Coordinates of C-alpha atoms in Angstrom, one line a residue:
M1 CA 28.3 -68.6 74.9
L2 CA 27.2 -66.9 71.7
T3 CA 28.7 -69.5 69.4
P4 CA 29.5 -73.1 70.3
I5 CA 33.1 -74.3 70.2
A6 CA 33.6 -76.5 67.1
E7 CA 36.6 -78.0 65.3
S8 CA 35.8 -77.2 61.7
P9 CA 36.8 -73.8 60.3
E10 CA 33.3 -73.2 59.0
E11 CA 31.8 -73.7 62.4
T12 CA 34.2 -71.5 64.2
R13 CA 33.3 -68.4 62.1
P14 CA 30.7 -66.1 63.7
R15 CA 27.2 -66.2 62.4
T16 CA 25.9 -63.1 60.8
A17 CA 22.5 -62.1 59.5
R18 CA 23.6 -63.3 56.0
S19 CA 22.2 -66.8 56.8
W20 CA 18.7 -65.5 57.4
S21 CA 18.9 -62.5 55.1
S22 CA 19.4 -64.9 52.2
R23 CA 15.9 -66.2 52.9
L24 CA 14.4 -62.9 52.0
D25 CA 12.3 -63.5 48.8
P26 CA 14.4 -62.1 45.9
R27 CA 11.2 -61.5 44.0
R28 CA 10.1 -59.0 46.7
V29 CA 13.4 -57.2 47.2
R30 CA 14.9 -55.1 44.4
W31 CA 18.5 -54.9 45.2
D32 CA 19.1 -52.1 42.7
L33 CA 16.5 -50.1 44.7
V34 CA 18.5 -50.7 47.8
T35 CA 21.5 -49.0 46.3
W36 CA 19.5 -46.0 45.1
L37 CA 17.8 -45.6 48.4
L38 CA 21.2 -45.7 50.1
V39 CA 22.5 -43.0 47.8
A40 CA 19.4 -40.9 48.5
T41 CA 19.7 -41.5 52.2
T42 CA 23.3 -40.2 52.2
A43 CA 22.3 -37.2 50.1
V44 CA 19.4 -36.2 52.3
G45 CA 21.4 -36.8 55.5
S46 CA 24.2 -34.7 54.1
I47 CA 21.8 -31.8 53.3
L48 CA 20.3 -32.0 56.8
R49 CA 23.8 -31.6 58.3
L50 CA 25.2 -29.0 55.9
A51 CA 22.1 -26.7 55.9
G52 CA 22.2 -24.1 58.6
L53 CA 25.9 -24.4 59.4
S54 CA 26.1 -20.6 59.5
W55 CA 23.5 -20.4 62.2
G56 CA 23.9 -17.4 64.5
L57 CA 27.1 -16.1 62.8
P58 CA 28.7 -13.7 63.2
L59 CA 27.6 -14.2 66.8
T60 CA 29.0 -17.4 68.4
L61 CA 26.1 -18.8 70.2
H62 CA 27.5 -22.2 71.4
A63 CA 29.4 -22.2 74.6
D64 CA 31.9 -24.9 73.7
E65 CA 32.9 -24.1 70.1
W66 CA 35.7 -21.7 71.1
V67 CA 37.9 -24.6 72.3
V68 CA 38.4 -26.1 68.8
V69 CA 38.5 -22.7 67.0
D70 CA 40.8 -20.9 69.4
G71 CA 42.9 -24.0 69.7
A72 CA 43.5 -24.2 66.0
I73 CA 44.2 -20.4 65.8
D74 CA 46.7 -20.8 68.7
M75 CA 48.5 -23.5 66.7
A76 CA 48.6 -21.2 63.7
S77 CA 50.0 -18.3 65.7
R78 CA 52.8 -20.6 67.0
N79 CA 53.2 -22.2 63.6
S80 CA 53.0 -25.6 65.3
F81 CA 51.0 -28.7 64.6
E82 CA 50.9 -29.5 68.3
P83 CA 47.7 -28.3 70.0
G84 CA 48.2 -26.3 73.2
Y85 CA 44.9 -27.0 74.8
F86 CA 44.0 -30.2 76.6
F87 CA 40.4 -29.6 77.7
R88 CA 38.7 -32.7 76.1
P89 CA 41.3 -32.7 74.3
D90 CA 39.8 -32.0 70.8
H91 CA 43.2 -32.5 69.3
L92 CA 42.1 -34.2 66.1
E93 CA 39.5 -31.5 65.3
M94 CA 42.0 -28.8 66.1
Q95 CA 44.5 -30.3 63.7
L96 CA 42.0 -30.7 60.9
S97 CA 40.8 -27.1 61.5
Y98 CA 44.4 -25.9 61.5
I99 CA 45.0 -27.5 58.1
A100 CA 41.7 -26.0 56.7
Y101 CA 42.5 -22.6 58.2
Q102 CA 45.9 -22.5 56.6
A103 CA 44.5 -23.4 53.2
Y104 CA 41.7 -20.9 53.4
S105 CA 43.8 -18.0 54.7
H106 CA 46.8 -18.4 52.5
L107 CA 45.0 -19.4 49.3
L108 CA 42.1 -17.0 49.4
H109 CA 43.5 -14.0 51.4
G110 CA 47.3 -14.4 51.3
V111 CA 47.7 -14.0 55.0
S112 CA 48.2 -16.2 58.0
P113 CA 45.1 -17.6 59.8
E114 CA 45.5 -15.6 63.0
V115 CA 45.7 -12.4 60.9
Q116 CA 42.5 -13.2 58.9
F117 CA 40.8 -14.5 62.1
A118 CA 41.2 -11.0 63.7
Q119 CA 39.2 -9.6 60.8
D120 CA 36.6 -12.3 60.3
E121 CA 36.0 -14.9 63.0
A122 CA 32.8 -16.2 61.6
T123 CA 34.3 -17.9 58.6
F124 CA 36.6 -19.9 60.8
Y125 CA 33.8 -21.1 63.0
L126 CA 32.0 -22.1 59.8
I127 CA 35.0 -24.1 58.6
S128 CA 35.3 -26.0 61.9
R129 CA 31.5 -26.7 61.9
S130 CA 31.8 -28.0 58.3
I131 CA 34.5 -30.5 59.5
T132 CA 32.1 -31.7 62.2
A133 CA 29.4 -32.0 59.5
L134 CA 31.7 -34.1 57.4
F135 CA 32.2 -36.5 60.3
G136 CA 28.4 -36.7 60.6
I137 CA 28.1 -37.6 56.9
G138 CA 30.9 -40.1 57.3
M139 CA 28.8 -41.7 60.1
I140 CA 26.1 -42.5 57.5
V141 CA 28.6 -44.3 55.3
V142 CA 30.2 -46.3 58.1
A143 CA 26.7 -47.2 59.4
A144 CA 26.0 -48.7 55.9
L145 CA 29.3 -50.6 56.0
I146 CA 28.5 -52.0 59.5
G147 CA 25.0 -53.1 58.5
R148 CA 26.2 -54.5 55.2
R149 CA 28.2 -57.1 57.3
F150 CA 24.7 -58.6 58.0
S151 CA 22.8 -57.9 54.8
R152 CA 22.3 -55.1 52.2
V153 CA 18.9 -54.3 53.7
V154 CA 20.3 -54.0 57.2
G155 CA 23.0 -51.7 55.7
L156 CA 20.4 -49.5 54.2
L157 CA 18.3 -49.4 57.4
S158 CA 21.3 -48.7 59.5
A159 CA 22.3 -45.8 57.2
M160 CA 18.7 -44.4 57.5
A161 CA 18.7 -44.7 61.3
V162 CA 22.0 -42.8 61.6
A163 CA 21.2 -40.3 58.8
F164 CA 17.9 -39.2 60.4
F165 CA 18.5 -39.5 64.1
P166 CA 17.8 -36.0 65.4
P167 CA 20.7 -35.7 67.9
F168 CA 23.2 -36.7 65.3
V169 CA 21.8 -34.1 62.9
E170 CA 21.8 -31.4 65.6
N171 CA 25.3 -32.0 66.9
S172 CA 26.7 -32.1 63.4
H173 CA 26.1 -28.3 63.3
F174 CA 28.6 -27.6 66.1
A175 CA 32.4 -27.4 66.2
T176 CA 32.3 -29.8 69.2
P177 CA 33.7 -33.3 69.8
D178 CA 30.6 -35.4 70.1
V179 CA 29.9 -36.3 66.5
P180 CA 33.6 -36.9 65.6
L181 CA 33.8 -39.2 68.7
T182 CA 30.8 -41.1 67.6
F183 CA 32.3 -41.5 64.2
A184 CA 35.5 -42.9 65.7
C185 CA 33.4 -45.4 67.8
M186 CA 31.7 -46.6 64.7
V187 CA 35.2 -47.3 63.2
V188 CA 35.9 -49.4 66.3
I189 CA 32.6 -51.3 65.7
L190 CA 33.4 -51.9 62.0
G191 CA 36.9 -53.0 62.7
C192 CA 35.8 -55.4 65.4
I193 CA 33.1 -57.0 63.2
R194 CA 35.6 -57.5 60.5
Y195 CA 38.0 -59.0 62.9
L196 CA 35.4 -61.5 64.1
E197 CA 35.1 -62.6 60.5
S198 CA 38.8 -62.6 59.6
R199 CA 40.9 -62.9 62.8
G200 CA 43.4 -60.7 60.9
W201 CA 45.7 -57.9 61.9
P202 CA 44.4 -55.4 59.3
D203 CA 40.9 -55.4 60.8
L204 CA 42.3 -55.4 64.3
L205 CA 44.4 -52.4 63.5
L206 CA 41.3 -50.6 62.0
A207 CA 39.6 -51.0 65.3
C208 CA 42.7 -49.8 67.1
L209 CA 42.7 -46.7 64.9
G210 CA 39.2 -46.0 65.9
V211 CA 40.1 -46.1 69.6
A212 CA 43.2 -43.9 69.0
L213 CA 41.1 -41.3 67.2
A214 CA 38.4 -41.4 69.8
F215 CA 40.9 -40.7 72.6
T216 CA 42.5 -37.7 70.7
I217 CA 38.9 -36.4 70.3
K218 CA 37.6 -37.0 73.8
Y219 CA 39.3 -38.8 76.7
P220 CA 36.3 -41.1 77.5
G221 CA 36.7 -42.5 74.0
A222 CA 39.4 -44.8 75.5
A223 CA 36.5 -46.9 76.9
S224 CA 35.8 -48.2 73.4
A225 CA 39.0 -50.2 73.7
L226 CA 37.1 -52.6 76.0
M227 CA 35.3 -53.9 72.9
I228 CA 38.6 -54.8 71.2
A229 CA 39.7 -56.7 74.3
L230 CA 36.3 -58.5 74.3
V231 CA 36.5 -59.7 70.7
V232 CA 40.1 -60.7 71.0
V233 CA 39.3 -62.9 74.0
V234 CA 36.1 -64.3 72.5
T235 CA 37.7 -65.3 69.2
A236 CA 40.7 -66.9 71.1
V237 CA 38.3 -68.9 73.2
I238 CA 36.2 -70.0 70.2
D239 CA 39.3 -71.0 68.1
R240 CA 41.1 -72.4 71.2
R241 CA 44.0 -70.2 70.3
W242 CA 44.9 -69.1 73.8
S243 CA 48.1 -67.5 72.8
R244 CA 46.2 -65.0 70.6
V245 CA 45.0 -63.3 73.8
I246 CA 48.6 -62.3 74.4
T247 CA 49.8 -61.7 70.9
H248 CA 46.7 -59.8 69.6
G249 CA 45.9 -58.3 73.0
A250 CA 49.4 -56.9 73.5
G251 CA 49.6 -55.9 69.8
A252 CA 46.4 -54.0 70.0
I253 CA 47.5 -52.1 73.1
A254 CA 50.8 -51.2 71.5
A255 CA 49.0 -50.2 68.3
V256 CA 46.6 -47.9 70.1
V257 CA 49.4 -46.2 72.1
L258 CA 51.5 -45.8 68.9
M259 CA 48.6 -44.4 66.9
I260 CA 47.7 -41.9 69.6
F261 CA 51.4 -40.8 69.7
L262 CA 51.5 -40.4 65.9
V263 CA 48.3 -38.3 65.9
S264 CA 49.1 -36.1 68.9
P265 CA 52.5 -36.8 70.6
V266 CA 51.9 -33.8 73.0
L267 CA 49.4 -36.0 74.9
F268 CA 52.4 -38.0 76.1
T269 CA 55.0 -35.2 76.3
N270 CA 52.6 -33.1 78.4
I271 CA 51.0 -35.9 80.4
D272 CA 50.5 -33.7 83.5
A273 CA 48.1 -31.4 81.6
V274 CA 46.2 -34.4 80.4
L275 CA 45.8 -35.9 83.9
E276 CA 44.8 -32.5 85.3
Q277 CA 42.0 -32.2 82.8
V278 CA 40.8 -35.8 83.3
R279 CA 40.6 -35.3 87.0
G280 CA 39.1 -31.9 86.8
Q281 CA 36.3 -32.6 84.4
N282 CA 34.7 -35.4 86.4
S283 CA 33.5 -33.0 89.1
T284 CA 30.2 -31.9 90.6
G285 CA 28.7 -28.4 90.7
H286 CA 27.9 -27.9 87.0
L287 CA 24.6 -26.1 86.9
G288 CA 21.8 -28.5 85.9
A289 CA 24.1 -31.4 85.0
D290 CA 25.0 -33.2 88.2
G291 CA 23.4 -35.0 91.1
L292 CA 21.8 -38.0 89.5
G293 CA 24.3 -40.6 90.4
W294 CA 25.2 -43.7 88.3
S295 CA 21.8 -45.2 88.2
G296 CA 20.2 -41.8 87.6
N297 CA 22.5 -41.2 84.7
L298 CA 21.7 -44.6 83.2
V299 CA 18.0 -43.7 83.3
F300 CA 18.7 -40.2 81.9
Y301 CA 20.4 -41.5 78.8
A302 CA 17.8 -44.2 78.3
Q303 CA 14.9 -41.8 78.5
D304 CA 16.7 -39.3 76.2
F305 CA 17.2 -42.0 73.5
A306 CA 13.6 -43.2 73.7
S307 CA 12.2 -39.7 73.3
E308 CA 14.5 -39.0 70.4
A309 CA 14.2 -42.3 68.5
G310 CA 10.7 -43.3 69.4
L311 CA 9.1 -46.3 71.0
L312 CA 9.1 -48.4 67.8
V313 CA 12.9 -48.1 67.4
V314 CA 13.3 -49.1 71.1
V315 CA 11.2 -52.2 70.6
L316 CA 13.0 -53.1 67.4
A317 CA 16.3 -52.6 69.1
A318 CA 15.2 -55.0 71.8
A319 CA 14.1 -57.5 69.2
G320 CA 17.4 -57.1 67.4
A321 CA 19.3 -58.0 70.7
A322 CA 17.0 -60.9 71.3
W323 CA 17.5 -62.3 67.7
A324 CA 21.3 -61.8 68.0
V325 CA 21.3 -64.0 71.1
R326 CA 18.9 -66.6 69.7
D327 CA 20.8 -66.9 66.5
R328 CA 24.2 -66.8 68.2
M329 CA 25.0 -63.9 65.9
L330 CA 28.5 -63.2 67.1
A331 CA 29.0 -60.5 64.5
A332 CA 26.5 -58.4 66.5
L333 CA 28.7 -58.4 69.6
P334 CA 30.6 -55.2 68.6
L335 CA 27.3 -53.4 68.3
M336 CA 27.3 -53.4 72.1
T337 CA 30.1 -50.8 72.1
G338 CA 27.5 -48.1 72.8
A339 CA 26.1 -50.1 75.7
I340 CA 29.6 -50.4 77.2
L341 CA 30.0 -46.6 76.9
W342 CA 26.5 -46.2 78.5
V343 CA 27.6 -48.1 81.6
V344 CA 31.0 -46.5 81.8
L345 CA 30.2 -42.9 81.1
S346 CA 27.1 -43.0 83.4
S347 CA 29.6 -43.4 86.3
L348 CA 30.7 -39.8 85.8
E349 CA 29.4 -37.1 88.1
L350 CA 27.9 -35.1 85.3
H351 CA 25.4 -35.9 82.5
W352 CA 24.7 -34.1 79.2
D353 CA 22.4 -35.3 76.5
R354 CA 25.2 -34.8 73.9
W355 CA 27.4 -37.3 75.8
G356 CA 24.9 -40.0 74.9
L357 CA 25.6 -39.9 71.2
P358 CA 28.1 -42.8 71.1
M359 CA 25.9 -44.7 73.5
Y360 CA 23.0 -44.5 71.1
L361 CA 24.8 -46.5 68.4
T362 CA 23.9 -49.8 70.1
P363 CA 20.1 -49.5 69.8
L364 CA 20.2 -47.7 66.5
L365 CA 22.3 -50.5 64.9
L366 CA 20.4 -53.3 66.5
A367 CA 17.0 -52.0 65.4
P368 CA 17.5 -52.8 61.7
I369 CA 18.5 -56.3 62.6
G370 CA 15.3 -56.6 64.7
L371 CA 13.1 -55.4 61.9
T372 CA 14.6 -57.5 59.1
R373 CA 15.0 -60.7 61.2
S374 CA 11.4 -60.4 62.6
W375 CA 10.2 -59.9 59.0
V376 CA 11.9 -63.1 57.9
A377 CA 10.5 -65.1 60.9
L378 CA 7.0 -63.8 60.4
R379 CA 7.0 -64.6 56.6
E380 CA 8.2 -68.1 57.3
R381 CA 5.6 -68.6 60.1
F382 CA 2.7 -67.0 58.1
P383 CA 3.7 -67.3 54.4
T384 CA 0.3 -66.4 53.1
A385 CA -0.8 -63.8 55.6
R386 CA -1.3 -60.4 54.1
L387 CA -1.1 -58.6 57.4
V388 CA 2.6 -59.4 57.7
P389 CA 3.8 -57.1 54.9
V390 CA 1.2 -54.5 55.8
G391 CA 2.3 -54.5 59.5
A392 CA 6.0 -54.4 58.6
A393 CA 5.4 -51.4 56.3
V394 CA 3.4 -49.6 58.9
V395 CA 6.0 -50.1 61.7
S396 CA 9.0 -49.3 59.6
G397 CA 7.3 -46.4 57.8
L398 CA 6.0 -44.8 61.1
A399 CA 9.4 -45.2 62.7
L400 CA 11.2 -43.7 59.7
L401 CA 8.7 -40.9 59.2
N402 CA 9.1 -39.8 62.9
L403 CA 12.9 -39.6 62.5
V404 CA 12.7 -37.8 59.2
V405 CA 10.2 -35.2 60.4
A406 CA 12.1 -34.6 63.7
S407 CA 15.5 -34.3 62.0
T408 CA 14.0 -31.9 59.4
A409 CA 12.6 -29.8 62.3
T410 CA 16.1 -29.9 63.9
T411 CA 17.7 -28.4 60.8
A412 CA 14.9 -25.9 60.4
R413 CA 15.8 -24.6 63.8
F414 CA 19.3 -23.7 62.5
L415 CA 17.9 -21.9 59.6
A416 CA 15.6 -19.7 61.7
T417 CA 16.5 -16.4 63.4
D418 CA 17.8 -16.7 66.9
T419 CA 16.5 -14.4 69.7
R420 CA 20.0 -13.3 70.5
T421 CA 20.5 -12.0 66.9
E422 CA 17.1 -10.3 66.9
S423 CA 17.7 -8.7 70.3
L424 CA 21.2 -7.5 69.4
D425 CA 19.8 -5.2 66.7
F426 CA 17.5 -3.7 69.3
S427 CA 20.4 -3.3 71.8
T428 CA 22.7 -1.7 69.2
D429 CA 20.0 0.7 68.0
N430 CA 19.4 1.8 71.6
G431 CA 23.1 2.2 72.6
F432 CA 23.2 -0.7 75.1
S433 CA 26.6 -2.0 75.7
I434 CA 28.5 -4.2 78.2
D435 CA 29.5 -1.0 80.0
N436 CA 26.0 0.4 80.7
S437 CA 24.1 -2.9 81.1
I438 CA 23.8 -5.8 83.6
V439 CA 24.2 -8.8 81.4
E440 CA 23.4 -12.5 82.0
G441 CA 24.7 -15.3 79.9
Y442 CA 23.0 -16.2 76.5
T443 CA 21.8 -12.6 75.9
P444 CA 22.7 -10.4 73.0
L445 CA 25.8 -9.0 74.7
S446 CA 27.0 -12.4 76.0
P447 CA 25.5 -14.7 73.4
G448 CA 27.5 -17.9 74.0
V449 CA 28.8 -17.6 77.5
P450 CA 27.1 -18.9 80.7
R451 CA 27.5 -15.7 82.6
L452 CA 26.1 -15.0 86.1
F453 CA 24.8 -11.6 87.2
F454 CA 23.5 -12.1 90.7
D455 CA 26.4 -10.2 92.3
K456 CA 25.2 -7.1 90.5
F457 CA 22.1 -6.9 92.7
S458 CA 21.2 -6.4 96.4
V459 CA 18.0 -7.7 97.9
A460 CA 16.6 -6.3 101.2
D461 CA 13.2 -6.0 102.6
G462 CA 11.6 -7.4 99.5
E463 CA 13.2 -4.9 97.2
I464 CA 15.8 -5.5 94.5
R465 CA 18.4 -2.8 93.8
V466 CA 21.4 -2.5 91.6
A467 CA 24.5 -3.0 93.7
E468 CA 26.8 0.0 94.1
T469 CA 29.3 0.4 91.3
G470 CA 32.9 1.5 91.7
D471 CA 34.1 5.1 91.4
G472 CA 33.8 6.3 87.9
A473 CA 31.8 3.3 86.7
T474 CA 28.7 3.9 84.5
A475 CA 25.5 3.2 86.3
P476 CA 23.6 0.5 84.4
T477 CA 20.4 1.5 82.6
V478 CA 19.1 -2.0 81.6
V479 CA 19.3 -5.6 82.7
M480 CA 19.4 -8.4 80.2
S481 CA 18.1 -11.9 81.3
S482 CA 17.9 -15.1 79.4
S483 CA 15.9 -18.3 79.9
G484 CA 19.1 -20.1 78.8
M485 CA 20.3 -19.3 82.4
S486 CA 17.2 -18.8 84.4
A487 CA 15.6 -22.1 83.4
R488 CA 18.5 -23.9 85.0
F489 CA 18.1 -22.1 88.3
Q490 CA 14.3 -22.4 88.3
A491 CA 14.5 -26.2 87.8
E492 CA 16.1 -26.9 91.2
A493 CA 14.6 -25.9 94.6
K494 CA 18.1 -25.3 96.1
Y495 CA 18.6 -22.1 94.2
V496 CA 16.3 -20.0 96.4
D497 CA 18.2 -16.8 96.3
Q498 CA 18.6 -16.9 92.5
Q499 CA 14.9 -17.5 92.0
T500 CA 14.2 -14.6 94.2
V501 CA 16.2 -12.3 92.0
Y502 CA 14.3 -13.4 88.9
R503 CA 11.0 -13.0 90.6
L504 CA 11.7 -9.5 91.9
L505 CA 13.1 -8.4 88.5
D506 CA 9.8 -9.4 86.9
E507 CA 7.8 -7.7 89.6
Q508 CA 9.7 -4.5 90.1
F509 CA 11.7 -3.6 87.0
P510 CA 9.7 -2.5 83.9
V511 CA 10.1 -4.7 80.8
L512 CA 11.6 -2.7 78.0
Q513 CA 11.4 -5.5 75.4
R514 CA 11.0 -9.3 75.4
W515 CA 11.7 -11.9 72.7
T516 CA 10.0 -15.2 73.0
S517 CA 11.1 -18.2 71.0
T518 CA 8.9 -20.8 69.5
P519 CA 8.6 -23.6 72.1
E520 CA 10.5 -26.7 71.0
P521 CA 8.3 -29.9 70.6
E522 CA 7.7 -31.6 73.9
A523 CA 9.7 -34.8 74.0
T524 CA 7.7 -38.0 73.6
A525 CA 8.4 -41.6 72.7
L526 CA 5.1 -42.0 70.9
E527 CA 5.7 -41.7 67.2
P528 CA 2.3 -40.3 66.1
L529 CA 2.3 -37.6 68.8
S530 CA 5.9 -36.8 68.1
I531 CA 5.2 -36.4 64.3
V532 CA 2.3 -34.0 65.0
R533 CA 4.3 -31.9 67.4
H534 CA 7.3 -31.6 65.0
V535 CA 5.1 -30.8 62.0
D536 CA 3.5 -28.0 64.1
Y537 CA 6.9 -26.8 65.0
L538 CA 8.0 -26.8 61.3
G539 CA 4.9 -24.7 60.6
S540 CA 5.9 -22.2 63.2
M541 CA 9.4 -21.9 61.7
L542 CA 8.0 -21.3 58.2
R543 CA 5.8 -18.5 59.7
G544 CA 9.0 -16.8 61.0
G545 CA 9.1 -18.0 64.5
L546 CA 12.2 -17.3 66.5
V547 CA 14.5 -19.9 68.1
G548 CA 16.9 -19.8 71.1
P549 CA 16.3 -18.7 74.7
D550 CA 13.6 -16.3 75.7
I551 CA 15.3 -12.9 76.3
T552 CA 14.0 -10.0 78.4
I553 CA 15.5 -6.5 78.7
Y554 CA 14.4 -4.7 81.8
S555 CA 14.8 -0.9 82.4
V556 CA 16.5 0.0 85.7
P557 CA 14.3 2.4 87.7
D558 CA 16.0 5.6 88.7
D559 CA 15.4 4.9 92.4
R560 CA 17.0 1.4 92.2
R561 CA 20.4 2.4 90.8

């Protein structure tokens, strides 16, 4: 057990880091500095999320953003606050976008959103991306509130970890559900920690609100309810209030269901559409994102976190978990929400790095505890040793520098020119269109759609030809290919026929023009190497390097049409 059963009220309350954080030497910690650093962290984290939100526009380069934007426009066209799409379901983001679209269109243009959207799609994508960025900024604030339950220093470090974690910065630039979902999971964590301290309904309902919001954002968010069940049972056992399992447990279930209904009643009234999407999305066959199995998915997310956060953060997170167990720090239990999601979501057939965002909350919020608690222990064990503060400064400074440099490089990527934008100008100048071109996904004429083009070719006797077109169809003059698609097929040996097409195109079709992006820094968990690579990448961005997939435009020979 994490906390022994005791009779006195004082002993039944969970231990937090406050007991050991109070042993930090007040002469060495300037608490006013903590406040200013927290403000600065929030400001810089906000800039990293807001800068570059217009990336790619007016081209829509992300394959998934249309769900939120088109969903909100569909609501506007029906003059209804009930979303009509159920894909993830993204209902909360659609509703927020709907409200923002209405205000923007009517106040600034005097027309309805669908009318203005027909004239200017880009602004609506920018609005929905801004809503995601606000969720990302909110994550910094909630991280500080979570860490503050342990100590002010932990609150500051937690805010820094969330503010500068590169995947959080990257996905805050997209009108997609992963950052809003992570924010909702953090609300669950905060509510559960407060409930462990108060045993009160307001804090339990706060956690329930987080679960409800998570579900209306993305169906797997329902798994965060497992943490509410866990803390209700644990507190009931500690306090020997067995009836609380029934009263608070049933009350939490009812509250979650009611809150979901209040946010999006259509999830209940159109339950068949919900069930169809839930069943359909957990399927195999998604190019480059299936086939690992449960254990393979666990390893995938663990490796992804280590390469993004760095080895020192991983070690500090492990230390935080160890100290939480040693000190029977019950308030740290809700921090395991991310670990629960890691185990549950890894059971899905597919895996995507962005799905790991809520999972990564556990190590990111444990690492500040590991750092501060280890500092206290070392200072008590070696009170006069000068190497202790020096070592702590080096470890924390190196870990933070790695995150700051990497997140800055991430934002710089959104400020640079994308290859699809650059190649579109060339295509327009030369009269290339969807009618006279063979187009693969993630190319200038299909910038944000994973489009296949293999059926447009025939291969025989080692020669590749353009397949016969229908009567009256224009014979294609060029072929557009993108590494955004080809890399997925090249990565797996089973795609022999597709790899043959790419090889023969390179060998037999003349290259008309090629755009090569600056290679992204190779992933590594070693902080010094990661810093060097990201600094070099930043230099390339400053020198005008392109970002995005490599794009090649081939000329179709006359004898191959």
